[in-house]
Amino acid sequence: YQRRVRGTTQAGQVRMASPNTDSRAFLKKVFEGIDTNHNGKLEATELKAALKGAGFNFSDKIILRMIKLHASAGTSLSFDEFLELTQFLETMKSTYGRVDNDKNGKIEMQELGEALFDVGLNLKQDKIKTLLVIVDHDHSGTVEFEEFVELSFHLRYLHKMYLLVVDNILKVPEEEFRKLLSHQGLKNDKIVSELLAKPSVTFDDFLGILIKNGAAS
């Protein structure tokens, strides 16, 4: 996709407006009400309840991916991290609603590509088609909002891994590079060998290698 959308920055990142005082106060109240042990952090179960209170209902799998991407501590979210997450979700909800042309709560492949582009992920049609199959759990051929969120967070996680590859490929010894990716869950030797054979790798290339080797889901 080459269409430029206002509010989109680089891949995997979205520019978000700061919340107004009323919404911040509301979310602070939600956060404090769910933070049952009053430690100023939300664990996975607390986060799920907090997001439900803010109008979002997601599976445990998506909740864990949200924490991996937004929590500096790794296993829990501070209020500011929770605030950033809810802002991102509102942006995604707005994007999804904009591309859902017939307003039936479902988007198709072309619309999915536009929606992903709006949240900073510019992918080719063949990758989008494969990803649609991965995330379309009910085999409807369309993507519901929760499936879109799941895919978006998964792609942001893969993009984070991709940046790790770009920052280290050919800059550290091969064995160290393999260990680095292994610690991130990428243990397929064939994938690592393909990456090492392509020192100049785009995110689309990286995603294509993962898909080819069955490691994109």
PDB file of N, CA, C and O in Angstrom, residues 23-43 46-47 49-51 53-54 77-80 82-83 86:
ATOM      1  N   SER A  23     -11.222  11.693  30.134  1.00  0.00           N
ATOM      2  CA  SER A  23     -10.956  10.291  29.808  1.00  0.00           C
ATOM      3  C   SER A  23      -9.819   9.747  30.665  1.00  0.00           C
ATOM      4  O   SER A  23      -9.842   8.591  31.082  1.00  0.00           O
ATOM      5  N   ARG A  24      -8.819  10.574  30.949  1.00  0.00           N
ATOM      6  CA  ARG A  24      -7.715  10.146  31.809  1.00  0.00           C
ATOM      7  C   ARG A  24      -8.220   9.846  33.215  1.00  0.00           C
ATOM      8  O   ARG A  24      -7.844   8.837  33.820  1.00  0.00           O
ATOM      9  N   ALA A  25      -9.089  10.718  33.721  1.00  0.00           N
ATOM     10  CA  ALA A  25      -9.646  10.523  35.068  1.00  0.00           C
ATOM     11  C   ALA A  25     -10.490   9.260  35.115  1.00  0.00           C
ATOM     12  O   ALA A  25     -10.437   8.492  36.094  1.00  0.00           O
ATOM     13  N   PHE A  26     -11.278   9.017  34.043  1.00  0.00           N
ATOM     14  CA  PHE A  26     -12.106   7.809  33.982  1.00  0.00           C
ATOM     15  C   PHE A  26     -11.236   6.559  33.987  1.00  0.00           C
ATOM     16  O   PHE A  26     -11.488   5.611  34.736  1.00  0.00           O
ATOM     17  N   LEU A  27     -10.184   6.559  33.164  1.00  0.00           N
ATOM     18  CA  LEU A  27      -9.303   5.394  33.075  1.00  0.00           C
ATOM     19  C   LEU A  27      -8.509   5.191  34.367  1.00  0.00           C
ATOM     20  O   LEU A  27      -8.220   4.058  34.745  1.00  0.00           O
ATOM     21  N   LYS A  28      -8.169   6.290  35.025  1.00  0.00           N
ATOM     22  CA  LYS A  28      -7.485   6.189  36.308  1.00  0.00           C
ATOM     23  C   LYS A  28      -8.386   5.506  37.327  1.00  0.00           C
ATOM     24  O   LYS A  28      -7.937   4.652  38.116  1.00  0.00           O
ATOM     25  N   LYS A  29      -9.668   5.855  37.301  1.00  0.00           N
ATOM     26  CA  LYS A  29     -10.645   5.246  38.210  1.00  0.00           C
ATOM     27  C   LYS A  29     -10.801   3.760  37.908  1.00  0.00           C
ATOM     28  O   LYS A  29     -10.853   2.924  38.820  1.00  0.00           O
ATOM     29  N   VAL A  30     -10.863   3.415  36.612  1.00  0.00           N
ATOM     30  CA  VAL A  30     -10.940   2.006  36.208  1.00  0.00           C
ATOM     31  C   VAL A  30      -9.702   1.260  36.684  1.00  0.00           C
ATOM     32  O   VAL A  30      -9.790   0.178  37.272  1.00  0.00           O
ATOM     33  N   PHE A  31      -8.523   1.850  36.449  1.00  0.00           N
ATOM     34  CA  PHE A  31      -7.250   1.239  36.827  1.00  0.00           C
ATOM     35  C   PHE A  31      -7.196   0.963  38.329  1.00  0.00           C
ATOM     36  O   PHE A  31      -6.869  -0.149  38.756  1.00  0.00           O
ATOM     37  N   GLU A  32      -7.520   1.960  39.124  1.00  0.00           N
ATOM     38  CA  GLU A  32      -7.441   1.815  40.585  1.00  0.00           C
ATOM     39  C   GLU A  32      -8.471   0.829  41.110  1.00  0.00           C
ATOM     40  O   GLU A  32      -8.209   0.107  42.079  1.00  0.00           O
ATOM     41  N   GLY A  33      -9.631   0.766  40.458  1.00  0.00           N
ATOM     42  CA  GLY A  33     -10.660  -0.176  40.890  1.00  0.00           C
ATOM     43  C   GLY A  33     -10.289  -1.623  40.620  1.00  0.00           C
ATOM     44  O   GLY A  33     -10.709  -2.529  41.349  1.00  0.00           O
ATOM     45  N   ILE A  34      -9.477  -1.849  39.568  1.00  0.00           N
ATOM     46  CA  ILE A  34      -9.075  -3.209  39.194  1.00  0.00           C
ATOM     47  C   ILE A  34      -7.775  -3.626  39.877  1.00  0.00           C
ATOM     48  O   ILE A  34      -7.534  -4.809  40.089  1.00  0.00           O
ATOM     49  N   ASP A  35      -6.950  -2.644  40.265  1.00  0.00           N
ATOM     50  CA  ASP A  35      -5.664  -2.924  40.919  1.00  0.00           C
ATOM     51  C   ASP A  35      -5.927  -3.374  42.351  1.00  0.00           C
ATOM     52  O   ASP A  35      -5.737  -2.636  43.315  1.00  0.00           O
ATOM     53  N   THR A  36      -6.351  -4.622  42.489  1.00  0.00           N
ATOM     54  CA  THR A  36      -6.848  -5.138  43.776  1.00  0.00           C
ATOM     55  C   THR A  36      -5.790  -5.190  44.873  1.00  0.00           C
ATOM     56  O   THR A  36      -6.117  -5.056  46.048  1.00  0.00           O
ATOM     57  N   ASN A  37      -4.511  -5.393  44.496  1.00  0.00           N
ATOM     58  CA  ASN A  37      -3.479  -5.431  45.539  1.00  0.00           C
ATOM     59  C   ASN A  37      -2.802  -4.072  45.734  1.00  0.00           C
ATOM     60  O   ASN A  37      -1.848  -3.948  46.503  1.00  0.00           O
ATOM     61  N   HIS A  38      -3.298  -3.053  45.011  1.00  0.00           N
ATOM     62  CA  HIS A  38      -2.860  -1.655  45.171  1.00  0.00           C
ATOM     63  C   HIS A  38      -1.349  -1.478  45.044  1.00  0.00           C
ATOM     64  O   HIS A  38      -0.737  -0.696  45.790  1.00  0.00           O
ATOM     65  N   ASN A  39      -0.756  -2.178  44.089  1.00  0.00           N
ATOM     66  CA  ASN A  39       0.688  -2.049  43.865  1.00  0.00           C
ATOM     67  C   ASN A  39       1.011  -1.144  42.678  1.00  0.00           C
ATOM     68  O   ASN A  39       2.166  -1.008  42.286  1.00  0.00           O
ATOM     69  N   GLY A  40      -0.039  -0.519  42.099  1.00  0.00           N
ATOM     70  CA  GLY A  40       0.178   0.392  40.978  1.00  0.00           C
ATOM     71  C   GLY A  40       0.491  -0.303  39.673  1.00  0.00           C
ATOM     72  O   GLY A  40       0.934   0.324  38.711  1.00  0.00           O
ATOM     73  N   LYS A  41       0.231  -1.620  39.612  1.00  0.00           N
ATOM     74  CA  LYS A  41       0.499  -2.410  38.404  1.00  0.00           C
ATOM     75  C   LYS A  41      -0.699  -3.309  38.110  1.00  0.00           C
ATOM     76  O   LYS A  41      -1.402  -3.732  39.026  1.00  0.00           O
ATOM     77  N   LEU A  42      -0.910  -3.602  36.835  1.00  0.00           N
ATOM     78  CA  LEU A  42      -1.961  -4.537  36.450  1.00  0.00           C
ATOM     79  C   LEU A  42      -1.331  -5.806  35.883  1.00  0.00           C
ATOM     80  O   LEU A  42      -0.567  -5.749  34.917  1.00  0.00           O
ATOM     81  N   GLU A  43      -1.661  -6.939  36.500  1.00  0.00           N
ATOM     82  CA  GLU A  43      -1.249  -8.242  35.964  1.00  0.00           C
ATOM     83  C   GLU A  43      -2.232  -8.612  34.847  1.00  0.00           C
ATOM     84  O   GLU A  43      -3.199  -7.893  34.587  1.00  0.00           O
ATOM     85  N   GLU A  46      -5.934  -8.780  35.820  1.00  0.00           N
ATOM     86  CA  GLU A  46      -6.411  -7.434  36.152  1.00  0.00           C
ATOM     87  C   GLU A  46      -6.545  -6.583  34.887  1.00  0.00           C
ATOM     88  O   GLU A  46      -7.498  -5.820  34.742  1.00  0.00           O
ATOM     89  N   LEU A  47      -5.581  -6.724  33.975  1.00  0.00           N
ATOM     90  CA  LEU A  47      -5.628  -5.965  32.727  1.00  0.00           C
ATOM     91  C   LEU A  47      -6.860  -6.341  31.918  1.00  0.00           C
ATOM     92  O   LEU A  47      -7.544  -5.473  31.360  1.00  0.00           O
ATOM     93  N   ALA A  49      -9.689  -7.418  33.005  1.00  0.00           N
ATOM     94  CA  ALA A  49     -10.858  -6.818  33.655  1.00  0.00           C
ATOM     95  C   ALA A  49     -10.891  -5.308  33.433  1.00  0.00           C
ATOM     96  O   ALA A  49     -11.951  -4.719  33.204  1.00  0.00           O
ATOM     97  N   ALA A  50      -9.722  -4.659  33.474  1.00  0.00           N
ATOM     98  CA  ALA A  50      -9.654  -3.216  33.275  1.00  0.00           C
ATOM     99  C   ALA A  50     -10.076  -2.831  31.861  1.00  0.00           C
ATOM    100  O   ALA A  50     -10.820  -1.872  31.658  1.00  0.00           O
ATOM    101  N   LEU A  51      -9.601  -3.593  30.873  1.00  0.00           N
ATOM    102  CA  LEU A  51      -9.969  -3.311  29.480  1.00  0.00           C
ATOM    103  C   LEU A  51     -11.453  -3.555  29.246  1.00  0.00           C
ATOM    104  O   LEU A  51     -12.096  -2.829  28.482  1.00  0.00           O
ATOM    105  N   GLY A  53     -13.693  -3.044  31.463  1.00  0.00           N
ATOM    106  CA  GLY A  53     -14.322  -1.866  32.044  1.00  0.00           C
ATOM    107  C   GLY A  53     -14.225  -0.650  31.142  1.00  0.00           C
ATOM    108  O   GLY A  53     -15.046   0.253  31.214  1.00  0.00           O
ATOM    109  N   ALA A  54     -13.172  -0.649  30.282  1.00  0.00           N
ATOM    110  CA  ALA A  54     -12.982   0.465  29.343  1.00  0.00           C
ATOM    111  C   ALA A  54     -13.679   0.202  28.010  1.00  0.00           C
ATOM    112  O   ALA A  54     -13.572   0.996  27.083  1.00  0.00           O
ATOM    113  N   LEU A  77       1.475  -3.910  33.868  1.00  0.00           N
ATOM    114  CA  LEU A  77       1.414  -2.562  33.295  1.00  0.00           C
ATOM    115  C   LEU A  77       1.233  -1.504  34.377  1.00  0.00           C
ATOM    116  O   LEU A  77       0.398  -1.660  35.273  1.00  0.00           O
ATOM    117  N   SER A  78       2.001  -0.421  34.269  1.00  0.00           N
ATOM    118  CA  SER A  78       1.771   0.750  35.115  1.00  0.00           C
ATOM    119  C   SER A  78       0.566   1.511  34.553  1.00  0.00           C
ATOM    120  O   SER A  78       0.074   1.192  33.461  1.00  0.00           O
ATOM    121  N   PHE A  79       0.112   2.540  35.268  1.00  0.00           N
ATOM    122  CA  PHE A  79      -1.030   3.298  34.756  1.00  0.00           C
ATOM    123  C   PHE A  79      -0.695   3.958  33.420  1.00  0.00           C
ATOM    124  O   PHE A  79      -1.510   3.953  32.498  1.00  0.00           O
ATOM    125  N   ASP A  80       0.488   4.564  33.311  1.00  0.00           N
ATOM    126  CA  ASP A  80       0.865   5.233  32.060  1.00  0.00           C
ATOM    127  C   ASP A  80       0.924   4.242  30.896  1.00  0.00           C
ATOM    128  O   ASP A  80       0.530   4.568  29.772  1.00  0.00           O
ATOM    129  N   PHE A  82      -0.834   1.432  30.759  1.00  0.00           N
ATOM    130  CA  PHE A  82      -2.241   1.095  30.522  1.00  0.00           C
ATOM    131  C   PHE A  82      -2.914   2.187  29.699  1.00  0.00           C
ATOM    132  O   PHE A  82      -3.682   1.910  28.773  1.00  0.00           O
ATOM    133  N   LEU A  83      -2.604   3.443  30.019  1.00  0.00           N
ATOM    134  CA  LEU A  83      -3.163   4.580  29.289  1.00  0.00           C
ATOM    135  C   LEU A  83      -2.721   4.545  27.832  1.00  0.00           C
ATOM    136  O   LEU A  83      -3.521   4.742  26.915  1.00  0.00           O
ATOM    137  N   THR A  86      -4.655   1.753  26.018  1.00  0.00           N
ATOM    138  CA  THR A  86      -6.053   2.081  25.702  1.00  0.00           C
ATOM    139  C   THR A  86      -6.137   3.111  24.571  1.00  0.00           C
ATOM    140  O   THR A  86      -7.046   3.048  23.740  1.00  0.00           O
TER     141      THR A  86
END
